[in-house]
């Protein structure tokens, strides 16, 4: 850069900072050998310099003001407001300073509204017929007199939102997918990578298609794609077999077809090998298509009877420590909820086969901003206990102890649970209604006192009919209805029990069976249950932990079935 150029730039900066006079008190103007004052001023836009000079001259130079009254009217708004109060002009006229000079301000009235300086923030006033006017606002302002800051000028609304001005503020009209002050909150669930691990061993052979149906049902509730949910599937028996990775399928129809073609292996249940493989599958640098910065879920569809449980639980913990949510779905010839609880991230992540809505909705509510309210946690549950006191119940005290444990856990986990109780032998008797007791101690006390086995046979069909017709009369609207049957054996009318259980299911009642003691007739119980995971076998006190999976069902997430249409 040349010396002359540097001097020109410096002179421009200096002159911009100077007032009309180039000298300050006690200081003389210093000339530059290469650049005159007029030359330096020539770099400054003329309108800018005149504006600064005129404003000062009109206020401080009486002679200048007298010669340039019309021009100086522009710079005396504060003085005009002072001398025009109260307004001396008649309707249709505007008060202005006909003489805007400090030595003798003089007011006057005119039909030219622009002389009243109505336009704000540097706007240009245009006179209209009569006493009317319009203001041409500068950028960033709006209103009849440009009195409002245009908050939409900075384009605050994002994600396709439309900005609507509201005085000095704004409102954003968001598209369906977004909400928030500036449409910054995405209310569409996802994205997430979900790995399904399916038990393909001998113990689940007869129920393998049910396991695949569970996977398919969950997938059908989700949008599939690189920007939405990605699915990978693994099966296990002797070894873990990767059926397909996250990036294999982006078309839902192809994905469902691939799941339908998976076949069982029929061997031991080495779940630990599958979980060890899962560590690699979720690796961001692996070839399985896992994405960075998305939610990660592992859903194990199993009977909870793995060959090496300790190793499987340890591998699951490693995955959980990496932030991967582990969900378990019980399915098989029998189901041990103990292992499913040990594998899952928490008890609320343990589900029964056939409860795909519950499973999916947990994922939906967790993969969306917490301020979005499409999905909500429902804590209202009405639970009726049906206790067999017939002569077939040889371990009634153990049954009552198990009942006490379940009631305590249910009310501790979810205080918004209402409890009712029915006892039966040949006939059913209402012990207390759903809304009869709200105090936990009273509920526990009344569930135990006055109970002993009778010399009558058991008629569980009649008991289920009684509960269906009377047990939920005082239930709350929108509550989850659960019926828990405590009975070990003596079930002679299997067809009748099955029919009544199905009728209760049609009334949206979840029917659960609890069999206590070594002598329990589990074969018959599994026959009448809707799902094997709805059967809880309590042989000893250590098995009471299985109830944690049951009480977790007293809360559930509800989402609109068309949430992804709503939040396109």
Coordinates of C-alpha atoms in Angstrom, one line a residue:
X1 CA 0.0 0.0 0.0
X2 CA 1.4 3.4 -1.0
X3 CA 2.1 6.3 1.5
X4 CA -0.4 8.4 -0.3
X5 CA -3.2 5.8 0.0
X6 CA -2.5 5.4 3.7
X7 CA -2.7 9.1 4.2
X8 CA -6.0 9.3 2.4
X9 CA -7.6 6.6 4.5
X10 CA -6.3 8.2 7.7
X11 CA -7.7 11.6 6.7
X12 CA -11.1 10.1 6.0
X13 CA -11.3 8.5 9.4
X14 CA -10.2 11.8 11.1
X15 CA -12.6 14.0 9.3
X16 CA -15.5 11.6 10.0
X17 CA -14.9 12.1 13.7
X18 CA -14.6 15.9 13.5
X19 CA -17.6 18.3 14.1
X20 CA -18.3 21.1 11.6
X21 CA -15.3 23.1 12.8
X22 CA -12.0 21.4 12.4
X23 CA -10.5 22.8 15.6
X24 CA -11.1 22.1 19.2
X25 CA -10.8 24.5 22.1
X26 CA -7.1 25.2 22.7
X27 CA -6.0 23.4 19.6
X28 CA -5.2 24.8 16.2
X29 CA -6.0 23.0 12.9
X30 CA -3.0 21.3 11.5
X31 CA -2.7 20.9 7.8
X32 CA -1.1 18.0 6.0
X33 CA 1.6 18.6 3.3
X34 CA 0.0 16.1 0.9
X35 CA -3.8 16.3 1.6
X36 CA -5.9 19.4 2.0
X37 CA -9.0 19.5 4.2
X38 CA -11.3 19.9 1.3
X39 CA -9.7 16.9 -0.5
X40 CA -10.1 14.8 2.7
X41 CA -13.7 15.8 3.0
X42 CA -14.3 14.9 -0.7
X43 CA -14.1 11.2 0.3
X44 CA -17.1 11.5 2.6
X45 CA -20.6 11.1 1.0
X46 CA -21.9 14.6 0.6
X47 CA -25.4 13.8 2.1
X48 CA -23.8 12.4 5.2
X49 CA -21.6 15.4 5.8
X50 CA -24.4 17.9 5.1
X51 CA -26.7 16.0 7.5
X52 CA -24.2 16.2 10.3
X53 CA -23.3 19.8 9.5
X54 CA -26.9 21.0 9.1
X55 CA -28.1 19.5 12.3
X56 CA -25.4 21.3 14.3
X57 CA -25.8 24.5 12.4
X58 CA -29.6 24.6 12.9
X59 CA -29.2 24.2 16.6
X60 CA -26.1 26.4 17.2
X61 CA -25.8 28.9 14.3
X62 CA -28.7 31.5 14.4
X63 CA -27.7 33.1 11.1
X64 CA -27.6 29.8 9.3
X65 CA -31.0 28.8 10.7
X66 CA -32.6 32.1 9.6
X67 CA -31.4 31.6 6.1
X68 CA -32.4 27.9 5.9
X69 CA -35.7 27.7 7.9
X70 CA -37.3 25.0 5.7
X71 CA -34.2 22.8 5.9
X72 CA -33.8 23.3 9.7
X73 CA -37.4 22.2 10.4
X74 CA -36.2 18.7 9.9
X75 CA -33.9 18.8 13.0
X76 CA -36.1 20.4 15.7
X77 CA -38.6 17.6 16.6
X78 CA -37.9 17.8 20.3
X79 CA -38.4 21.5 20.3
X80 CA -41.6 21.2 18.2
X81 CA -43.1 18.8 20.6
X82 CA -42.4 21.2 23.5
X83 CA -43.9 24.3 21.8
X84 CA -46.9 22.5 20.3
X85 CA -48.2 21.3 23.7
X86 CA -51.0 21.8 24.1
X87 CA -51.9 21.6 20.4
X88 CA -53.0 25.1 19.4
X89 CA -54.3 24.0 16.0
X90 CA -57.8 23.1 14.9
X91 CA -58.8 19.7 13.7
X92 CA -57.2 18.9 10.3
X93 CA -54.2 21.2 10.9
X94 CA -50.8 20.3 12.2
X95 CA -48.7 22.3 14.6
X96 CA -45.1 23.0 13.5
X97 CA -42.3 25.5 14.1
X98 CA -42.6 28.1 11.4
X99 CA -39.4 29.6 12.7
X100 CA -37.3 26.7 14.0
X101 CA -34.4 28.8 15.1
X102 CA -33.3 28.8 18.8
X103 CA -33.4 32.6 19.2
X104 CA -37.1 32.9 18.6
X105 CA -39.0 29.6 18.1
X106 CA -42.3 30.4 16.5
X107 CA -45.2 27.9 16.1
X108 CA -47.7 27.8 13.4
X109 CA -50.5 25.7 11.9
X110 CA -50.5 24.0 8.5
X111 CA -52.4 21.4 6.5
X112 CA -49.1 19.9 5.5
X113 CA -48.9 17.1 8.1
X114 CA -45.3 16.3 7.1
X115 CA -44.2 19.6 8.7
X116 CA -45.3 18.0 12.0
X117 CA -42.6 15.4 11.5
X118 CA -44.9 12.4 12.0
X119 CA -42.6 9.7 10.5
X120 CA -40.2 8.0 12.9
X121 CA -36.8 6.2 12.7
X122 CA -35.5 8.2 9.7
X123 CA -38.6 7.6 7.5
X124 CA -39.5 9.9 4.6
X125 CA -42.8 11.7 4.8
X126 CA -44.9 12.2 1.7
X127 CA -47.7 14.7 1.7
X128 CA -51.1 13.5 0.6
X129 CA -54.3 15.4 -0.3
X130 CA -55.7 17.5 2.6
X131 CA -54.0 16.8 5.9
X132 CA -53.0 13.3 5.0
X133 CA -49.6 11.8 4.7
X134 CA -47.7 8.5 4.2
X135 CA -44.4 7.4 5.6
X136 CA -41.8 5.5 3.6
X137 CA -40.1 3.5 6.3
X138 CA -36.4 2.7 6.4
X139 CA -35.4 -0.9 6.5
X140 CA -36.3 -2.7 9.7
X141 CA -39.3 -0.5 10.7
X142 CA -43.0 -0.5 9.9
X143 CA -46.3 1.0 10.9
X144 CA -48.3 4.1 9.8
X145 CA -45.5 6.3 11.2
X146 CA -42.8 3.6 11.1
X147 CA -43.1 3.5 14.9
X148 CA -42.5 -0.3 15.2
X149 CA -39.3 -2.2 14.9
X150 CA -39.8 -4.9 12.3
X151 CA -38.9 -8.0 14.3
X152 CA -39.4 -10.1 11.2
X153 CA -36.7 -8.2 9.3
X154 CA -34.0 -10.5 10.7
X155 CA -36.0 -13.6 9.6
X156 CA -36.2 -15.2 13.1
X157 CA -38.5 -18.1 12.1
X158 CA -36.6 -21.2 11.0
X159 CA -37.6 -24.6 9.5
X160 CA -40.1 -23.0 7.1
X161 CA -42.0 -21.0 9.7
X162 CA -43.8 -17.8 8.6
X163 CA -43.1 -14.6 10.6
X164 CA -46.0 -12.4 11.6
X165 CA -45.2 -8.9 13.0
X166 CA -46.9 -8.0 16.3
X167 CA -46.0 -4.4 17.2
X168 CA -42.3 -4.5 18.2
X169 CA -42.4 -8.3 18.5
X170 CA -43.3 -11.2 16.2
X171 CA -45.0 -14.6 16.1
X172 CA -44.0 -17.6 14.1
X173 CA -46.6 -19.7 12.3
X174 CA -44.8 -23.1 12.3
X175 CA -45.2 -26.0 9.9
X176 CA -46.8 -29.1 11.3
X177 CA -43.5 -30.7 12.2
X178 CA -42.1 -27.8 14.4
X179 CA -43.0 -25.7 17.3
X180 CA -41.4 -23.1 19.6
X181 CA -40.9 -19.3 19.5
X182 CA -38.9 -19.5 16.3
X183 CA -40.1 -23.0 15.2
X184 CA -36.8 -24.3 16.5
X185 CA -38.2 -27.5 18.1
X186 CA -38.5 -30.6 16.0
X187 CA -41.5 -32.6 17.2
X188 CA -41.1 -35.5 14.8
X189 CA -39.7 -38.5 16.8
X190 CA -36.4 -39.9 15.7
X191 CA -34.0 -40.5 14.2
X192 CA -32.8 -43.7 15.8
X193 CA -30.9 -46.9 15.1
X194 CA -32.7 -50.0 16.4
X195 CA -31.1 -53.4 16.5
X196 CA -33.5 -56.4 17.1
X197 CA -31.9 -59.6 18.5
X198 CA -34.3 -62.5 18.1
X199 CA -34.0 -65.8 20.0
X200 CA -33.9 -68.5 17.3
X201 CA -33.1 -71.4 19.7
X202 CA -35.0 -74.6 20.3
X203 CA -36.8 -73.1 23.4
X204 CA -38.6 -70.6 21.2
X205 CA -39.1 -72.8 18.1
X206 CA -42.9 -72.9 18.3
X207 CA -43.1 -69.1 18.9
X208 CA -40.5 -68.0 16.4
X209 CA -43.1 -66.6 14.1
X210 CA -44.6 -64.7 17.0
X211 CA -41.2 -63.1 17.6
X212 CA -40.9 -62.1 14.0
X213 CA -44.5 -60.7 14.2
X214 CA -43.4 -58.5 17.1
X215 CA -40.5 -57.1 15.2
X216 CA -42.7 -56.5 12.1
X217 CA -45.4 -54.8 14.2
X218 CA -42.9 -52.3 15.7
X219 CA -41.3 -51.6 12.3
X220 CA -44.7 -50.9 10.8
X221 CA -45.2 -48.1 13.2
X222 CA -42.0 -46.3 12.2
X223 CA -40.8 -44.4 9.1
X224 CA -37.8 -46.1 7.7
X225 CA -34.9 -44.2 6.0
X226 CA -31.5 -42.6 6.4
X227 CA -33.0 -39.6 8.1
X228 CA -35.5 -41.5 10.2
X229 CA -35.3 -44.9 11.8
X230 CA -32.8 -47.5 10.6
X231 CA -33.3 -51.2 11.5
X232 CA -30.8 -54.1 11.9
X233 CA -31.7 -57.7 12.8
X234 CA -29.7 -60.4 14.4
X235 CA -30.7 -63.9 15.5
X236 CA -28.9 -66.3 17.8
X237 CA -28.7 -69.9 19.0
X238 CA -25.3 -71.6 18.8
X239 CA -23.9 -68.4 17.3
X240 CA -25.0 -64.9 16.5
X241 CA -26.1 -64.4 12.8
X242 CA -26.4 -60.9 11.4
X243 CA -29.4 -61.0 9.1
X244 CA -29.0 -57.4 7.8
X245 CA -27.4 -54.2 9.0
X246 CA -28.7 -50.7 9.5
X247 CA -28.0 -49.5 6.0
X248 CA -29.2 -52.5 4.2
X249 CA -32.9 -51.5 3.8
X250 CA -34.4 -48.1 3.3
X251 CA -37.7 -49.4 1.9
X252 CA -40.2 -50.7 4.5
X253 CA -41.7 -53.3 2.3
X254 CA -38.3 -54.8 1.5
X255 CA -37.5 -54.7 5.2
X256 CA -40.6 -56.5 6.3
X257 CA -40.1 -59.1 3.5
X258 CA -36.5 -59.8 4.8
X259 CA -37.8 -60.3 8.3
X260 CA -40.5 -62.7 7.1
X261 CA -37.7 -64.8 5.5
X262 CA -35.7 -65.3 8.7
X263 CA -35.7 -68.9 9.8
X264 CA -35.0 -70.5 13.3
X265 CA -31.8 -72.4 14.1
X266 CA -33.0 -74.7 16.9
X267 CA -30.1 -75.0 19.3
X268 CA -29.0 -73.6 22.7
X269 CA -29.6 -70.0 23.6
X270 CA -26.2 -68.2 23.6
X271 CA -27.5 -64.7 23.9
X272 CA -24.1 -63.6 25.2
X273 CA -22.6 -64.1 21.8
X274 CA -25.3 -62.0 20.2
X275 CA -24.8 -59.2 22.7
X276 CA -21.0 -59.3 22.2
X277 CA -21.6 -58.9 18.5
X278 CA -24.0 -56.0 19.2
X279 CA -21.0 -54.0 20.6
X280 CA -19.5 -54.1 17.1
X281 CA -22.8 -53.4 15.3
X282 CA -23.3 -50.2 17.2
X283 CA -19.7 -49.0 16.5
X284 CA -19.8 -45.8 14.5
X285 CA -16.7 -46.9 12.5
X286 CA -18.0 -50.3 11.7
X287 CA -19.5 -51.4 8.4
X288 CA -23.0 -52.0 9.8
X289 CA -24.3 -48.5 9.1
X290 CA -24.7 -47.1 12.7
X291 CA -25.0 -43.4 12.7
X292 CA -23.3 -40.9 15.1
X293 CA -25.4 -38.5 17.2
X294 CA -28.7 -40.5 16.9
X295 CA -30.5 -42.5 19.6
X296 CA -29.6 -46.2 19.8
X297 CA -31.9 -49.0 20.9
X298 CA -31.4 -52.7 21.3
X299 CA -34.6 -54.8 21.5
X300 CA -34.1 -58.4 22.6
X301 CA -37.0 -60.8 21.8
X302 CA -36.5 -63.7 24.1
X303 CA -37.9 -66.2 26.6
X304 CA -35.4 -65.1 29.2
X305 CA -33.9 -68.6 29.4
X306 CA -30.4 -68.0 28.0
X307 CA -27.8 -70.7 28.4
X308 CA -25.2 -68.5 30.0
X309 CA -27.2 -65.9 31.8
X310 CA -24.3 -64.3 33.8
X311 CA -22.3 -63.6 30.6
X312 CA -25.4 -62.3 28.8
X313 CA -26.2 -59.9 31.6
X314 CA -22.6 -58.7 31.8
X315 CA -22.6 -58.0 28.0
X316 CA -25.9 -56.2 28.2
X317 CA -24.5 -53.9 31.0
X318 CA -21.6 -53.0 28.7
X319 CA -24.0 -51.9 26.1
X320 CA -26.0 -49.9 28.6
X321 CA -22.9 -48.2 29.8
X322 CA -22.3 -46.9 26.3
X323 CA -25.7 -45.2 26.4
X324 CA -27.6 -47.8 24.3
X325 CA -31.1 -48.4 25.6
X326 CA -31.8 -52.1 26.0
X327 CA -35.5 -53.2 25.8
X328 CA -36.7 -56.8 26.3
X329 CA -39.8 -58.5 24.9
X330 CA -40.9 -61.8 26.5
X331 CA -41.8 -64.5 24.1
X332 CA -41.4 -68.3 24.0
X333 CA -42.7 -71.6 25.4
X334 CA -42.2 -70.1 28.9
X335 CA -40.9 -66.7 29.9
X336 CA -38.6 -65.9 32.9
X337 CA -39.1 -62.2 33.7
X338 CA -36.1 -62.3 36.0
X339 CA -33.6 -62.4 33.1
X340 CA -35.5 -59.9 31.0
X341 CA -35.3 -57.5 33.9
X342 CA -31.6 -58.0 34.4
X343 CA -31.0 -57.4 30.7
X344 CA -33.2 -54.3 30.3
X345 CA -32.1 -50.8 31.0
X346 CA -34.9 -50.6 33.7
X347 CA -38.1 -52.4 34.5
X348 CA -40.2 -50.0 32.3
X349 CA -38.2 -51.4 29.4
X350 CA -39.5 -54.9 29.9
X351 CA -42.6 -55.7 27.7
X352 CA -44.9 -58.6 26.9
X353 CA -45.1 -60.0 23.4
X354 CA -48.1 -58.5 21.7
X355 CA -47.6 -55.1 23.4
X356 CA -46.0 -53.5 20.4
X357 CA -47.7 -50.2 21.0
X358 CA -46.2 -49.9 24.5
X359 CA -42.7 -50.8 23.2
X360 CA -42.9 -48.4 20.2
X361 CA -44.3 -45.5 22.1
X362 CA -41.5 -45.6 24.7
X363 CA -39.1 -45.1 21.8
X364 CA -41.2 -42.3 20.3
X365 CA -41.4 -40.3 23.4
X366 CA -37.7 -40.6 24.1
X367 CA -36.6 -39.6 20.7
X368 CA -38.4 -36.3 20.6
X369 CA -37.9 -33.0 22.4
X370 CA -39.4 -33.1 25.9
X371 CA -41.5 -29.9 25.2
X372 CA -43.5 -31.8 22.5
X373 CA -46.7 -33.3 23.9
X374 CA -48.0 -35.6 21.2
X375 CA -46.9 -38.6 23.3
X376 CA -47.8 -38.6 27.0
X377 CA -47.2 -40.9 30.0
X378 CA -50.5 -42.3 31.3
X379 CA -50.2 -43.3 35.0
X380 CA -53.8 -44.2 35.6
X381 CA -54.2 -47.9 36.2
X382 CA -57.1 -49.8 37.9
X383 CA -56.0 -53.2 39.1
X384 CA -58.3 -55.9 40.4
X385 CA -56.8 -58.9 42.2
X386 CA -58.8 -62.2 42.0
X387 CA -57.6 -64.7 44.7
X388 CA -58.6 -68.3 44.7
X389 CA -59.4 -69.5 48.2
X390 CA -60.8 -72.9 47.2
X391 CA -59.7 -76.2 48.7
X392 CA -57.2 -76.7 45.8
X393 CA -55.0 -73.8 47.1
X394 CA -52.7 -75.6 49.4
X395 CA -50.2 -72.7 49.7
X396 CA -52.7 -69.9 50.4
X397 CA -50.4 -68.1 52.9
X398 CA -47.6 -68.1 50.4
X399 CA -50.1 -66.7 47.8
X400 CA -51.2 -64.0 50.2
X401 CA -47.6 -63.1 50.9
X402 CA -47.0 -62.8 47.1
X403 CA -50.1 -60.7 46.8
X404 CA -48.9 -58.4 49.6
X405 CA -45.6 -58.0 47.8
X406 CA -47.2 -57.2 44.5
X407 CA -49.6 -54.6 46.0
X408 CA -46.8 -52.9 47.8
X409 CA -44.6 -52.7 44.7
X410 CA -47.4 -51.5 42.5
X411 CA -48.4 -48.6 44.8
X412 CA -44.8 -47.7 45.4
X413 CA -44.0 -47.7 41.7
X414 CA -47.2 -45.9 40.7
X415 CA -49.3 -44.2 43.4
X416 CA -51.9 -43.4 40.8
X417 CA -52.9 -47.1 40.8
X418 CA -56.3 -48.0 42.2
X419 CA -56.7 -51.5 43.7
X420 CA -59.8 -53.7 44.1
X421 CA -60.0 -57.3 45.3
X422 CA -62.3 -60.4 44.7
X423 CA -62.0 -63.8 46.3
X424 CA -63.6 -67.0 44.9
X425 CA -64.2 -70.7 45.3
X426 CA -67.4 -71.9 43.6
X427 CA -68.7 -68.4 43.8
X428 CA -67.0 -65.0 43.7
X429 CA -67.1 -62.4 46.5
X430 CA -66.2 -58.7 46.2
X431 CA -63.7 -58.0 49.1
X432 CA -63.3 -54.3 48.3
X433 CA -64.0 -51.9 45.4
X434 CA -61.4 -50.1 43.3
X435 CA -62.0 -46.7 44.9
X436 CA -62.8 -48.0 48.4
X437 CA -59.3 -47.5 49.9
X438 CA -56.7 -45.0 48.9
X439 CA -54.3 -45.6 51.8
X440 CA -51.7 -48.3 51.1
X441 CA -51.7 -49.7 54.6
X442 CA -55.5 -50.1 54.6
X443 CA -55.3 -51.8 51.2
X444 CA -52.6 -54.2 52.4
X445 CA -54.5 -54.9 55.6
X446 CA -57.8 -55.7 53.9
X447 CA -56.1 -57.9 51.3
X448 CA -54.9 -60.2 54.1
X449 CA -57.5 -60.4 56.9
X450 CA -60.3 -62.9 57.1
X451 CA -59.0 -65.2 54.4
X452 CA -58.7 -68.9 54.7
X453 CA -59.2 -71.8 52.3
X454 CA -62.7 -73.3 52.0
X455 CA -63.8 -76.8 51.4
X456 CA -65.3 -75.8 48.1
X457 CA -64.0 -76.5 44.6
X458 CA -62.8 -73.7 42.3
X459 CA -64.8 -72.1 39.5
X460 CA -62.5 -69.6 37.9
X461 CA -64.8 -69.1 35.0
X462 CA -67.5 -67.8 37.3
X463 CA -64.9 -65.6 39.0
X464 CA -63.8 -64.0 35.7
X465 CA -67.4 -63.5 34.7
X466 CA -68.1 -61.7 38.0
X467 CA -65.1 -59.4 37.6
X468 CA -66.0 -58.6 34.0
X469 CA -69.6 -57.6 35.0
X470 CA -68.8 -56.0 38.4
X471 CA -65.1 -55.6 39.1
X472 CA -64.5 -52.5 37.0
X473 CA -67.7 -50.5 37.7
X474 CA -65.8 -47.8 39.5
X475 CA -62.8 -47.6 37.2
X476 CA -61.6 -44.3 35.9
X477 CA -62.0 -43.2 32.3
X478 CA -58.9 -43.6 30.2
X479 CA -57.3 -45.8 32.9
X480 CA -55.5 -49.0 32.0
X481 CA -57.5 -52.0 33.4
X482 CA -55.6 -55.0 34.8
X483 CA -56.9 -58.2 36.3
X484 CA -54.5 -60.3 38.2
X485 CA -55.6 -63.9 39.0
X486 CA -53.9 -65.8 41.9
X487 CA -54.6 -69.5 41.4
X488 CA -52.5 -72.6 41.2
X489 CA -54.6 -75.5 40.0
X490 CA -58.1 -77.0 40.0
X491 CA -58.9 -75.4 36.7
X492 CA -61.4 -77.9 35.2
X493 CA -63.3 -75.6 32.7
X494 CA -60.4 -74.6 30.5
X495 CA -62.7 -73.6 27.6
X496 CA -64.8 -71.5 29.9
X497 CA -61.7 -69.8 31.3
X498 CA -60.3 -69.1 27.9
X499 CA -63.7 -67.7 26.7
X500 CA -63.9 -65.3 29.7
X501 CA -60.3 -64.2 29.4
X502 CA -61.0 -63.3 25.7
X503 CA -64.1 -61.4 26.7
X504 CA -62.1 -59.4 29.2
X505 CA -59.5 -58.7 26.6
X506 CA -62.2 -57.4 24.3
X507 CA -63.2 -55.0 27.1
X508 CA -59.5 -53.8 27.1
X509 CA -58.7 -55.6 30.3
X510 CA -55.2 -57.1 30.6
X511 CA -55.5 -60.5 32.3
X512 CA -52.4 -61.7 34.1
X513 CA -52.0 -65.1 35.9
X514 CA -49.9 -65.6 39.0
X515 CA -49.2 -69.2 40.1
X516 CA -47.5 -69.7 43.4
X517 CA -45.7 -72.8 44.7
X518 CA -44.1 -75.8 43.2
X519 CA -47.4 -77.6 42.6
X520 CA -48.7 -75.0 40.3
X521 CA -50.3 -76.3 37.1
X522 CA -48.3 -74.2 34.7
X523 CA -49.3 -76.1 31.6
X524 CA -52.9 -75.2 32.0
X525 CA -52.1 -71.6 32.9
X526 CA -50.1 -71.2 29.8
X527 CA -52.9 -72.6 27.8
X528 CA -55.5 -70.0 28.9
X529 CA -53.2 -66.9 29.0
X530 CA -53.2 -64.6 26.0
X531 CA -49.4 -64.6 26.1
X532 CA -46.9 -66.7 28.0
X533 CA -45.3 -63.4 29.3
X534 CA -48.6 -62.7 31.1
X535 CA -47.9 -65.7 33.4
X536 CA -45.8 -65.1 36.6
X537 CA -44.5 -68.2 38.4
X538 CA -43.5 -67.6 42.0
X539 CA -42.0 -70.7 43.4
X540 CA -39.9 -69.0 46.1
X541 CA -39.2 -65.5 47.6
X542 CA -36.4 -64.9 45.1
X543 CA -38.9 -65.0 42.3
X544 CA -40.9 -62.1 43.6
X545 CA -38.6 -59.8 41.7
X546 CA -40.5 -60.9 38.6
X547 CA -43.3 -58.6 39.7
X548 CA -41.2 -55.6 38.8
X549 CA -42.0 -56.4 35.2
X550 CA -45.7 -56.5 36.0
X551 CA -45.9 -53.3 38.0
X552 CA -44.0 -51.4 35.3
X553 CA -47.1 -52.0 33.1
X554 CA -49.1 -49.7 35.4
X555 CA -47.7 -46.8 33.5
X556 CA -47.6 -46.6 29.7
X557 CA -46.9 -44.1 27.0
X558 CA -49.7 -43.1 24.6
X559 CA -49.0 -41.6 21.2
X560 CA -51.3 -40.7 18.2
X561 CA -51.3 -43.6 15.8
X562 CA -50.7 -41.1 12.9
X563 CA -48.0 -39.1 14.7
X564 CA -45.7 -39.3 11.6
X565 CA -48.5 -37.9 9.4
X566 CA -49.2 -35.1 11.9
X567 CA -45.5 -34.3 12.1
X568 CA -44.5 -34.5 8.5

